[in-house]
mmCIF file of C-alpha atoms in Angstrom:
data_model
loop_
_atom_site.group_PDB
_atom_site.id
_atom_site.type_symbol
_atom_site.label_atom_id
_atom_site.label_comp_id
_atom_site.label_asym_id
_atom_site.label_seq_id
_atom_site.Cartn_x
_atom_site.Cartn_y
_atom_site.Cartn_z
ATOM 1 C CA UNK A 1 114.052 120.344 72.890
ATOM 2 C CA UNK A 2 115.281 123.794 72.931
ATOM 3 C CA UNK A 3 119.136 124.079 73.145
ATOM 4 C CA UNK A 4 121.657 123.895 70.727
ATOM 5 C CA UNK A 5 121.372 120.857 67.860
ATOM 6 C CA UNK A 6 124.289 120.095 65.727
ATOM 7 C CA UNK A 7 123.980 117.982 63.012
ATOM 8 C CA UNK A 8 125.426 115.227 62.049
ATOM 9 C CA UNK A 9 126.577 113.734 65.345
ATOM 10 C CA UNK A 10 129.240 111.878 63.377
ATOM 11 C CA UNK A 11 131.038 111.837 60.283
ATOM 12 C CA UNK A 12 133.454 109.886 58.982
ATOM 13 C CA UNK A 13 135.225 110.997 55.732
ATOM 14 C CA UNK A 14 138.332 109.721 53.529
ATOM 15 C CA UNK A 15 141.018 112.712 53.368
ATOM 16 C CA UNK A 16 140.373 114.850 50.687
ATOM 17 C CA UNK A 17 136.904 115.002 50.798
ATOM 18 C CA UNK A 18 134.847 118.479 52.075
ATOM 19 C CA UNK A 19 132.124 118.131 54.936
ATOM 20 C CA UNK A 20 129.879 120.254 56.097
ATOM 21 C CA UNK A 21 128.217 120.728 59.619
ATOM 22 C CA UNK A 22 125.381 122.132 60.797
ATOM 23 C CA UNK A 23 124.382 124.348 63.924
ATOM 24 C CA UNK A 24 120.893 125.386 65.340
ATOM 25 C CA UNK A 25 121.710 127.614 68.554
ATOM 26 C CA UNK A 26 118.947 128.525 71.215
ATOM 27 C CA UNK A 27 116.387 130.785 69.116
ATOM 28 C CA UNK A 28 116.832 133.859 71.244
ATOM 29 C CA UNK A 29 120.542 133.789 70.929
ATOM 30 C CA UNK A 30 122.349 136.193 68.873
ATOM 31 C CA UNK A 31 125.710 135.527 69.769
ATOM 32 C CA UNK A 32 126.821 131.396 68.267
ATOM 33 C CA UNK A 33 130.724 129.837 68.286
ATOM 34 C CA UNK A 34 132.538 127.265 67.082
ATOM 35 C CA UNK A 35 135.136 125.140 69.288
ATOM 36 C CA UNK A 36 137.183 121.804 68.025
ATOM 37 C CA UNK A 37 138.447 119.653 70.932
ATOM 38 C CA UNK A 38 140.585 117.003 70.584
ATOM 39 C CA UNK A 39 141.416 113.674 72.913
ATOM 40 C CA UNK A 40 142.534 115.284 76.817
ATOM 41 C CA UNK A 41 142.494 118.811 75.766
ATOM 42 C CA UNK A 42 139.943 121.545 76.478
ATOM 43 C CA UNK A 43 138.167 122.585 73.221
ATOM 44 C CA UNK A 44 139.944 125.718 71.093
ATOM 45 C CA UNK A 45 137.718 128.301 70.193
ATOM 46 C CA UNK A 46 137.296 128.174 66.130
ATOM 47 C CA UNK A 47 135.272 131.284 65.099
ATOM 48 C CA UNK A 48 132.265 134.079 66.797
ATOM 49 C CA UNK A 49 129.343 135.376 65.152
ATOM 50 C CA UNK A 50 127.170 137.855 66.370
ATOM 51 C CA UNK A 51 123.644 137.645 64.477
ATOM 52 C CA UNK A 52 124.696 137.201 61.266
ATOM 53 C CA UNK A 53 128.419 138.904 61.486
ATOM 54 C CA UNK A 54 131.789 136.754 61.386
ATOM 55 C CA UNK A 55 133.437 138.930 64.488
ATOM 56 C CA UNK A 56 136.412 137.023 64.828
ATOM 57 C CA UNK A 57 138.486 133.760 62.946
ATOM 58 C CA UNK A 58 141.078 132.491 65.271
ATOM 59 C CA UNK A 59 144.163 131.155 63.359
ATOM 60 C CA UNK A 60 143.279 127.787 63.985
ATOM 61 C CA UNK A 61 140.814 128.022 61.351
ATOM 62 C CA UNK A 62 143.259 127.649 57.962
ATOM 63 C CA UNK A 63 141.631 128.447 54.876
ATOM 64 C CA UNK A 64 139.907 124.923 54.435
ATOM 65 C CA UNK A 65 137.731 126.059 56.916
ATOM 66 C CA UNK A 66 134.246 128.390 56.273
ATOM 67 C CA UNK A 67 131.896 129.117 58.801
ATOM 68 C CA UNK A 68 128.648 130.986 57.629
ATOM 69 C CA UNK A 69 125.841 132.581 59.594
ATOM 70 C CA UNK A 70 123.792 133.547 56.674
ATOM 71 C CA UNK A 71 120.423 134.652 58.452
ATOM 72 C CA UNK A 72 121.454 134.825 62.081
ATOM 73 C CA UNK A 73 120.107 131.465 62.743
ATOM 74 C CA UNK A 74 121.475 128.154 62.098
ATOM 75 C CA UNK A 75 125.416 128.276 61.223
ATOM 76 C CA UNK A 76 127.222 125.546 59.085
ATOM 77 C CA UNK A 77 131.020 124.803 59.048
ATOM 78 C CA UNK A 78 132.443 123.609 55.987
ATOM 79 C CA UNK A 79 135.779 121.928 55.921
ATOM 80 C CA UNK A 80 137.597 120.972 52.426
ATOM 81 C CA UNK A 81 140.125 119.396 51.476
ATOM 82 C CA UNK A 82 139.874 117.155 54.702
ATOM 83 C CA UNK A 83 142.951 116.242 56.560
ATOM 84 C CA UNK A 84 143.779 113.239 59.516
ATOM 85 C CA UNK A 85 144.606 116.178 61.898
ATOM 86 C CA UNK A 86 140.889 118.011 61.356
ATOM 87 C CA UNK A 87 139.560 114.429 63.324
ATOM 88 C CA UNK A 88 138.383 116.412 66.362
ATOM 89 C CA UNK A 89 134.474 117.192 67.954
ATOM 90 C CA UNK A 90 133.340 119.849 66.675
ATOM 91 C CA UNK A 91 131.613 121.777 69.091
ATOM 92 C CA UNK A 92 129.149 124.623 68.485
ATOM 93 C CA UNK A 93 127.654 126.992 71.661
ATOM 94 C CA UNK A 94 125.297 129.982 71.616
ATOM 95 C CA UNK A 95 124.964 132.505 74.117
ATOM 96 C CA UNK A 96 123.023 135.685 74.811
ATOM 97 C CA UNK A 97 124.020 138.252 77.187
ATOM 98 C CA UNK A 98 121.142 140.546 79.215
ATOM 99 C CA UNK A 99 121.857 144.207 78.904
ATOM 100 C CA UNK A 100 122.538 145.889 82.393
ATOM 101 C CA UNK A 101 125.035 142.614 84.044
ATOM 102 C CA UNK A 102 128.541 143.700 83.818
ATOM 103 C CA UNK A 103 129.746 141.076 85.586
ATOM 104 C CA UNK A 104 127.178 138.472 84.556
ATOM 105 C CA UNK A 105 125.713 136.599 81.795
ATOM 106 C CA UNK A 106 127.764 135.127 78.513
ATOM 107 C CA UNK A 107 127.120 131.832 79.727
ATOM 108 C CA UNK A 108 127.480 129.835 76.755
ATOM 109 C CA UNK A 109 125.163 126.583 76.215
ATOM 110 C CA UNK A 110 126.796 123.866 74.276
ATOM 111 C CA UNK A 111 125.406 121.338 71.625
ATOM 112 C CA UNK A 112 126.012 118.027 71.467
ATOM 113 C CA UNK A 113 129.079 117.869 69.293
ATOM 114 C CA UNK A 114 129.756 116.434 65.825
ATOM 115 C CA UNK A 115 132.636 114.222 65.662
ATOM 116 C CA UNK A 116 134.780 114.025 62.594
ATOM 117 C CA UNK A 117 136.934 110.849 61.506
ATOM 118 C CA UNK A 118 139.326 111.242 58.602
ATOM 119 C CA UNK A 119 140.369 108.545 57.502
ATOM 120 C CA UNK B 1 152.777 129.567 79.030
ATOM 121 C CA UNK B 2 148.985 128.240 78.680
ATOM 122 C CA UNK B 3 146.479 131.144 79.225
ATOM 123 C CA UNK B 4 144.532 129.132 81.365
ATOM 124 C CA UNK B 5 146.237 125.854 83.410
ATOM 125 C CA UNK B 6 145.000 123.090 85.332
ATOM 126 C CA UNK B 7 145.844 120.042 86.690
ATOM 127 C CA UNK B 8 144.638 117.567 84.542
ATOM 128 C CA UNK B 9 144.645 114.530 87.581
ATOM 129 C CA UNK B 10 142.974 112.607 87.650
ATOM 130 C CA UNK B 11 141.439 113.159 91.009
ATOM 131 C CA UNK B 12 140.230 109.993 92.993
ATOM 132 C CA UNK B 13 138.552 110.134 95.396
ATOM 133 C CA UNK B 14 136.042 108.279 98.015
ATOM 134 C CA UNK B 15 132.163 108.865 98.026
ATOM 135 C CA UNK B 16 131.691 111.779 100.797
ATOM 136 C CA UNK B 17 134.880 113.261 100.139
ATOM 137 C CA UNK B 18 135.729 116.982 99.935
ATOM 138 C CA UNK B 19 137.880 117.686 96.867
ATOM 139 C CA UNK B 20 139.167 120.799 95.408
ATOM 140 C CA UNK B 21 140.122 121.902 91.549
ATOM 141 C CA UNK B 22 142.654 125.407 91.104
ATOM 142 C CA UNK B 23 143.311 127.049 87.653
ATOM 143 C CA UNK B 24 145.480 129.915 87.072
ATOM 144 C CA UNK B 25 144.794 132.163 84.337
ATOM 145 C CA UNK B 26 147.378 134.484 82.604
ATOM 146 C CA UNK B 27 145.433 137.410 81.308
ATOM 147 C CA UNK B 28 144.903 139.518 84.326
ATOM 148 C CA UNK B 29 141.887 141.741 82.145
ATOM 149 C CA UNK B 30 139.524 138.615 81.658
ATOM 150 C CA UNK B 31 136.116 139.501 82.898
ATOM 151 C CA UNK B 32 134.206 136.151 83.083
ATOM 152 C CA UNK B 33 135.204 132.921 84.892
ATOM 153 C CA UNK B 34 133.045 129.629 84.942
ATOM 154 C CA UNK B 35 133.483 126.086 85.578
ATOM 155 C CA UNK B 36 132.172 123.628 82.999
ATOM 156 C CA UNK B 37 131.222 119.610 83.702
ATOM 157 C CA UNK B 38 132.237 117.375 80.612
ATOM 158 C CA UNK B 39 130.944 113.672 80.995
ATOM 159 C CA UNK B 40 132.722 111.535 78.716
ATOM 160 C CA UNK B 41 132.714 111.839 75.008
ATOM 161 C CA UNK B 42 129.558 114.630 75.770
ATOM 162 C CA UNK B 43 129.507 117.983 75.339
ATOM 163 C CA UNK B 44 130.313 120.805 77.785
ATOM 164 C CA UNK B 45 127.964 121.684 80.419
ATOM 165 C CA UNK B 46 128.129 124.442 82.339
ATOM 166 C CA UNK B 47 128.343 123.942 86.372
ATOM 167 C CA UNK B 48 128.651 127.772 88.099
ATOM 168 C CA UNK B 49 129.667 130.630 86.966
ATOM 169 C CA UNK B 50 132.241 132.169 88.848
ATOM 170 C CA UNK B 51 131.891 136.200 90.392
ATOM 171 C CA UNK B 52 134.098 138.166 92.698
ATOM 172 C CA UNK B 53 132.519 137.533 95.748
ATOM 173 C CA UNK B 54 132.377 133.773 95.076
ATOM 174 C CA UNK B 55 128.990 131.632 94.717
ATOM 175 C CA UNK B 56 127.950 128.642 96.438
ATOM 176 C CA UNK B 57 125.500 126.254 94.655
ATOM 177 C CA UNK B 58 124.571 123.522 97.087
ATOM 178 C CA UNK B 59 127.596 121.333 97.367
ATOM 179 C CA UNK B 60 129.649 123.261 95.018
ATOM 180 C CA UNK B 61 132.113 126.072 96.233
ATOM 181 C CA UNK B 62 133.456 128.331 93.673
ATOM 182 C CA UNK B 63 136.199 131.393 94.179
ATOM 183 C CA UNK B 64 137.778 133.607 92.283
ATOM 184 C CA UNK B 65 141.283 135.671 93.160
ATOM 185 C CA UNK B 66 141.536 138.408 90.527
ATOM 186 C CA UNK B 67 144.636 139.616 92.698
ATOM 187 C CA UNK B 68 146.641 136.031 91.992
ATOM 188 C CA UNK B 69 144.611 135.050 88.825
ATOM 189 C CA UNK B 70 143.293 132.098 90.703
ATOM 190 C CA UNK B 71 139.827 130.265 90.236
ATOM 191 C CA UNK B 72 138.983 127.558 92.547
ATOM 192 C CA UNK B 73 135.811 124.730 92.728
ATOM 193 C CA UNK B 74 135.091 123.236 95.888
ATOM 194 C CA UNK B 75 132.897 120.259 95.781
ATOM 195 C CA UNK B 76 131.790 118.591 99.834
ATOM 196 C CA UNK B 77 130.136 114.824 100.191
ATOM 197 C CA UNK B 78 131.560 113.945 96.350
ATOM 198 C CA UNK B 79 128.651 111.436 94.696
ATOM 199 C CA UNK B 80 129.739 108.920 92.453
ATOM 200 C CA UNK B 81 127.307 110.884 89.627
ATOM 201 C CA UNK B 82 129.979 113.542 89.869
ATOM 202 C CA UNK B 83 132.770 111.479 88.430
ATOM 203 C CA UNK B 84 133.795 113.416 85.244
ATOM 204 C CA UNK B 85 135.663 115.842 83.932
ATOM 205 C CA UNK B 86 135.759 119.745 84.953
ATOM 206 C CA UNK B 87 136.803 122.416 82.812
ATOM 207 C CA UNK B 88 138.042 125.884 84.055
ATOM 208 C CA UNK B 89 136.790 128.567 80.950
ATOM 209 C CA UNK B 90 137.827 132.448 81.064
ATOM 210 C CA UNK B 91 136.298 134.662 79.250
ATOM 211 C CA UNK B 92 139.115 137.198 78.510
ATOM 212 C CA UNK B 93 138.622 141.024 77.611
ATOM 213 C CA UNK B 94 138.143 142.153 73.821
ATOM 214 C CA UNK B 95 138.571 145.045 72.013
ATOM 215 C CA UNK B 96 136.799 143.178 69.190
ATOM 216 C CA UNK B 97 133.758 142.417 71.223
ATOM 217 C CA UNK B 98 134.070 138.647 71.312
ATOM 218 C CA UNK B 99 133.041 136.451 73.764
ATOM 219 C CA UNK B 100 134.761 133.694 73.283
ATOM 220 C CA UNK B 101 135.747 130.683 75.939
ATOM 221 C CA UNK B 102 139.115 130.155 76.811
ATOM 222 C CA UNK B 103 139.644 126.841 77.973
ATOM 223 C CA UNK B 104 141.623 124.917 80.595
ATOM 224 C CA UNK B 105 142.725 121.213 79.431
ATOM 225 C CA UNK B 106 140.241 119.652 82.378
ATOM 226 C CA UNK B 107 140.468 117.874 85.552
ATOM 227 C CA UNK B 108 138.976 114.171 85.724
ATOM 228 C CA UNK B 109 137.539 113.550 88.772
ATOM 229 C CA UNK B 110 136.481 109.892 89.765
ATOM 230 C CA UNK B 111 134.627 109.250 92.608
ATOM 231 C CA UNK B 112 135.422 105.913 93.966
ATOM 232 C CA UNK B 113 132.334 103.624 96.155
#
């Protein structure tokens, strides 16, 4: 299979504790992202790497929350200190745009989603 | 006011049926439009992507107003298989670089036998 894998698909967790999550984007991708959705709501955009570069943090993401990209691969998210409102899918997507389309490419390719219980 | 808004339905609607999604956006310097299919409880897939002269891909219709900030999905002769949810995403302009999704809540559509 070659999209994006996350790993695990679920987790449940007792507040307070710190989980981690894995991504594996397409392997030609250089550009991966992080999204949480919750129950009837379109999923928030978390963080952006390009290769290996954190590009952008939105404020959802307190300071519980690390992403890492360390060799431009596979990306983990790490969330301590777990709360009852970080129970969410946690969704991960890589892209990779073709030089030359202005108007084109960007589509981003989603894996299947790990979903977090605190409980 | 959302950056991107849809109706959230849900739609219902009998086999064969033509049925049509809108979503405004608010940022008139995005530069990427797409509609996304979300089956329950899955992840996001994506459906069309959405360009200035609208695209057509088979039964699905999709148009794009930069002048009203106005994306529409058309889909003709519904199939029960396309009962799900559909997600308007814009892509909004960066100075950063970043690509990142900006997401409508969804519109469930159910397509009734």
């Amino acid at each position: 299979d070659t999209g994006v894998s996350q790993d695990p698909r679920h987790k449940i967790t007792k507040r307070g504790q710190n989980v981690t999550f894995r991504c594996d984007p397409i392997s030609e991708h250089n550009r991966l992202y992080w999204y949480r959705q919750t129950l009837g709501q379109g999923p928030e955009f978390l963080t952006y790497f390009q290769n290996e570069a954190q590009l952008e943090k939105s404020r959802l993401l307190s300071d519980r929350f690390s992403a890492e990209r360390p060799k431009g691969s596979f990306s983990t998210l790490e969330i301590q200190r777990t709360e009852q409102g970080d129970s969410a899918m946690y969704l991960c997507a890589s892209s990779w745009r073709p030089p030359g389309l202005a108007e084109r490419g960007n589509e981003q390719f989603f894996g299947p989603g790990t979903r977090l219980t605190v409980l | 006011r959302k950056e991107v808004e849809q109706d959230p339905g849900p739609f219902n609607v009998p086999e064969g049926a033509t049925v049509a999604f809108n979503c405004t956006y608010s940022n008139s310097a995005s530069q990427s439009f797409f509609w996304y299919r979300q089956d329950c409880r899955k992840e996001p897939k994506l459906l069309m992507s959405v360009y200035s002269s609208g695209n057509e891909d088979g039964r699905f219709t999709a148009q794009l107003n930069r002048a009203s900030q106005y994306i529409s999905l058309l889909i003709r002769d519904s199939k029960l298989s396309d009962s799900a949810t559909y997600l308007c995403v814009v892509n909004p302009f960066s100075t950063s670089g970043t690509y990142k999704y900006i997401f409508g809540t969804g519109t469930r559509l159910k397509v009734l036998a």
